[in-house]
Short mmCIF file of C-alpha atoms and ligand atoms in Angstrom, two decimals:
data_model
loop_
_atom_site.label_atom_id
_atom_site.label_comp_id
_atom_site.label_asym_id
_atom_site.label_seq_id
_atom_site.Cartn_x
_atom_site.Cartn_y
_atom_site.Cartn_z
CA MET A 25 102.37 17.95 12.42
CA ILE A 26 101.58 16.35 9.10
CA ASN A 27 98.26 15.75 7.38
CA LEU A 28 98.04 12.36 5.74
CA THR A 29 95.01 10.99 3.90
CA VAL A 30 94.79 7.20 3.92
CA ASN A 31 91.87 5.25 2.51
CA GLY A 32 89.78 8.41 2.35
CA LYS A 33 90.40 9.50 5.94
CA THR A 34 92.66 12.45 6.79
CA HIS A 35 94.86 12.11 9.86
CA ARG A 36 96.82 14.85 11.60
CA LEU A 37 99.97 13.16 12.77
CA ASP A 38 102.75 14.16 15.13
CA VAL A 39 105.59 12.35 13.35
CA GLU A 40 109.01 13.34 12.05
CA PRO A 41 108.68 14.49 8.41
CA ASP A 42 111.29 12.02 7.19
CA THR A 43 109.63 9.01 8.78
CA PRO A 44 109.01 6.36 6.11
CA LEU A 45 105.34 6.02 5.23
CA LEU A 46 105.48 2.30 6.07
CA TRP A 47 106.31 3.07 9.71
CA VAL A 48 103.47 5.59 9.92
CA LEU A 49 100.99 3.15 8.41
CA ARG A 50 101.96 0.23 10.61
CA ASP A 51 102.99 1.84 13.89
CA THR A 52 101.00 5.08 14.01
CA LEU A 53 97.81 4.19 12.14
CA ASP A 54 97.86 0.47 12.99
CA LEU A 55 97.38 -0.53 9.36
CA LYS A 56 99.45 -3.72 9.21
CA GLY A 57 98.64 -4.81 5.65
CA ALA A 58 101.74 -3.32 4.05
CA LYS A 59 104.77 -5.39 5.04
CA TYR A 60 108.42 -4.70 5.75
CA GLY A 61 110.64 -6.84 3.57
CA CYS A 62 113.91 -5.20 2.57
CA GLY A 63 113.54 -1.55 3.53
CA ILE A 64 115.44 -0.44 0.40
CA ALA A 65 112.81 -0.53 -2.36
CA GLN A 66 113.94 -3.90 -3.67
CA CYS A 67 111.13 -6.35 -2.82
CA GLY A 68 107.73 -4.64 -3.09
CA ALA A 69 106.27 -6.05 0.15
CA CYS A 70 105.53 -2.50 1.37
CA THR A 71 103.76 -1.36 -1.81
CA VAL A 72 100.83 1.02 -1.46
CA ILE A 73 99.22 3.41 -3.94
CA ALA A 74 99.57 7.20 -3.78
CA ASN A 75 97.59 9.31 -6.24
CA GLY A 76 97.01 6.22 -8.36
CA ALA A 77 100.64 5.12 -8.61
CA ALA A 78 102.31 2.22 -6.80
CA ILE A 79 105.01 3.40 -4.41
CA ARG A 80 107.39 1.69 -2.01
CA SER A 81 106.31 2.96 1.37
CA CYS A 82 109.56 1.83 3.06
CA VAL A 83 111.54 4.55 1.29
CA THR A 84 108.91 7.27 0.93
CA PRO A 85 109.10 9.97 3.62
CA VAL A 86 105.69 10.81 4.96
CA GLU A 87 106.22 14.51 4.26
CA ALA A 88 106.25 13.73 0.52
CA LEU A 89 102.63 12.59 0.80
CA ALA A 90 101.14 15.56 2.58
CA ASP A 91 98.75 16.29 -0.30
CA ALA A 92 98.43 12.76 -1.61
CA ASP A 93 95.64 10.25 -1.48
CA VAL A 94 97.11 7.04 -0.11
CA LEU A 95 95.40 3.71 -0.67
CA THR A 96 96.39 0.58 1.27
CA ILE A 97 95.13 -2.98 1.10
CA GLU A 98 92.73 -2.15 3.93
CA GLY A 99 91.12 0.46 1.68
CA VAL A 100 90.98 -1.85 -1.33
CA GLY A 101 88.90 -4.37 0.61
CA ALA A 102 86.86 -1.91 2.62
CA LYS A 103 83.67 -2.24 0.56
CA GLY A 104 83.92 -5.90 -0.34
CA LEU A 105 86.51 -7.77 -2.34
CA SER A 106 87.90 -6.09 -5.43
CA LYS A 107 87.98 -8.06 -8.70
CA LEU A 108 91.67 -8.66 -8.11
CA GLN A 109 91.16 -9.89 -4.57
CA GLN A 110 88.45 -12.30 -5.76
CA ALA A 111 90.75 -13.54 -8.52
CA TRP A 112 93.52 -14.00 -5.95
CA LEU A 113 91.18 -16.24 -3.97
CA ASP A 114 89.95 -18.12 -7.05
CA HIS A 115 93.53 -18.92 -8.08
CA GLN A 116 94.67 -19.59 -4.51
CA VAL A 117 97.60 -17.26 -5.11
CA PRO A 118 98.94 -16.74 -1.56
CA GLN A 119 101.26 -19.30 -0.08
CA CYS A 120 102.98 -17.86 3.02
CA GLY A 121 101.21 -14.61 2.16
CA TYR A 122 103.94 -12.20 3.18
CA CYS A 123 104.39 -10.53 -0.20
CA GLN A 124 100.77 -10.68 -1.25
CA THR A 125 99.40 -7.33 -0.15
CA GLY A 126 102.22 -5.69 -2.05
CA GLN A 127 101.46 -7.86 -5.06
CA ILE A 128 97.79 -6.89 -5.03
CA MET A 129 98.56 -3.20 -4.64
CA GLN A 130 101.04 -3.32 -7.52
CA ALA A 131 98.52 -5.22 -9.65
CA THR A 132 95.80 -2.72 -8.77
CA ALA A 133 97.97 0.12 -10.04
CA LEU A 134 98.91 -1.91 -13.12
CA LEU A 135 95.29 -2.50 -14.14
CA LYS A 136 94.47 1.16 -13.60
CA ASP A 137 97.18 2.08 -16.12
CA ILE A 138 96.69 -0.89 -18.45
CA PRO A 139 93.18 -2.37 -18.09
CA LYS A 140 93.87 -5.25 -20.54
CA PRO A 141 97.55 -6.11 -20.10
CA THR A 142 99.44 -8.69 -22.13
CA ASP A 143 101.55 -11.33 -20.40
CA GLU A 144 104.62 -9.22 -21.11
CA GLU A 145 103.02 -6.11 -19.64
CA ILE A 146 102.01 -8.05 -16.53
CA ASP A 147 105.52 -9.43 -16.11
CA ALA A 148 107.06 -5.99 -16.61
CA GLY A 149 104.58 -4.29 -14.30
CA MET A 150 105.05 -6.85 -11.54
CA ALA A 151 108.80 -7.34 -11.94
CA GLY A 152 109.71 -5.38 -8.81
CA ASN A 153 107.54 -7.46 -6.50
CA ILE A 154 109.43 -10.47 -5.21
CA CYS A 155 107.71 -13.64 -4.01
CA ARG A 156 109.92 -16.11 -2.19
CA CYS A 157 107.18 -18.73 -2.53
CA GLY A 158 107.24 -18.44 -6.32
CA THR A 159 103.59 -17.59 -6.91
CA TYR A 160 104.32 -15.68 -10.11
CA VAL A 161 102.34 -17.98 -12.42
CA ARG A 162 99.27 -17.75 -10.21
CA ILE A 163 99.67 -13.98 -9.88
CA ARG A 164 99.67 -13.63 -13.65
CA ALA A 165 96.60 -15.86 -13.98
CA ALA A 166 94.73 -13.88 -11.32
CA ILE A 167 95.55 -10.57 -12.97
CA LYS A 168 94.34 -11.91 -16.30
CA GLN A 169 91.08 -13.09 -14.74
CA ALA A 170 90.48 -9.72 -13.11
CA ALA A 171 91.27 -7.96 -16.40
CA GLY A 172 89.10 -10.34 -18.41
CA VAL A 173 91.89 -11.22 -20.81
S1 LIG B 227 110.15 -3.32 2.14
FE1 LIG B 227 109.81 -1.75 0.71
S2 LIG B 227 110.48 -2.58 -1.17
FE2 LIG B 227 111.03 -4.08 0.31
S1 LIG B 228 103.47 -15.91 -0.93
FE1 LIG B 228 105.23 -16.24 0.31
S2 LIG B 228 106.59 -14.67 -0.31
FE2 LIG B 228 104.97 -14.52 -1.71
#
């Protein structure tokens, strides 16, 4: 049994310790916001936040998060839209949408570390999150709006 805290709620789960967090989120806890893209930490679609840092949930065994505070997109929007989510809407960032929860989670972690990022810091911080629809310019604009820069 493993204790896992997600979006402020602690769950006691009967899962194999090496199960990737993404599987636990989607299949056990029915939180479908984080997406499966590559499964090898190369695309960012599965990004969530653990203890304030963006992580790739497809390659993170759930046992590594036993004492962590995990935040998913469902938690970000639980009490109304975050500044980033509103900026995403204002700039009509999503196209197919598949990568976008990962993008928002990565951006959320970025702004926590760097509240007023430069263009270069945004590009560097978001470099691991791939968007096949090419929404990078809109993502940067939305992050800048949310950051007030
Ligand atoms: S699915 Fe995790 S990084 Fe691609
Ligand atoms: S919006 Fe389609 S992959 Fe990013």
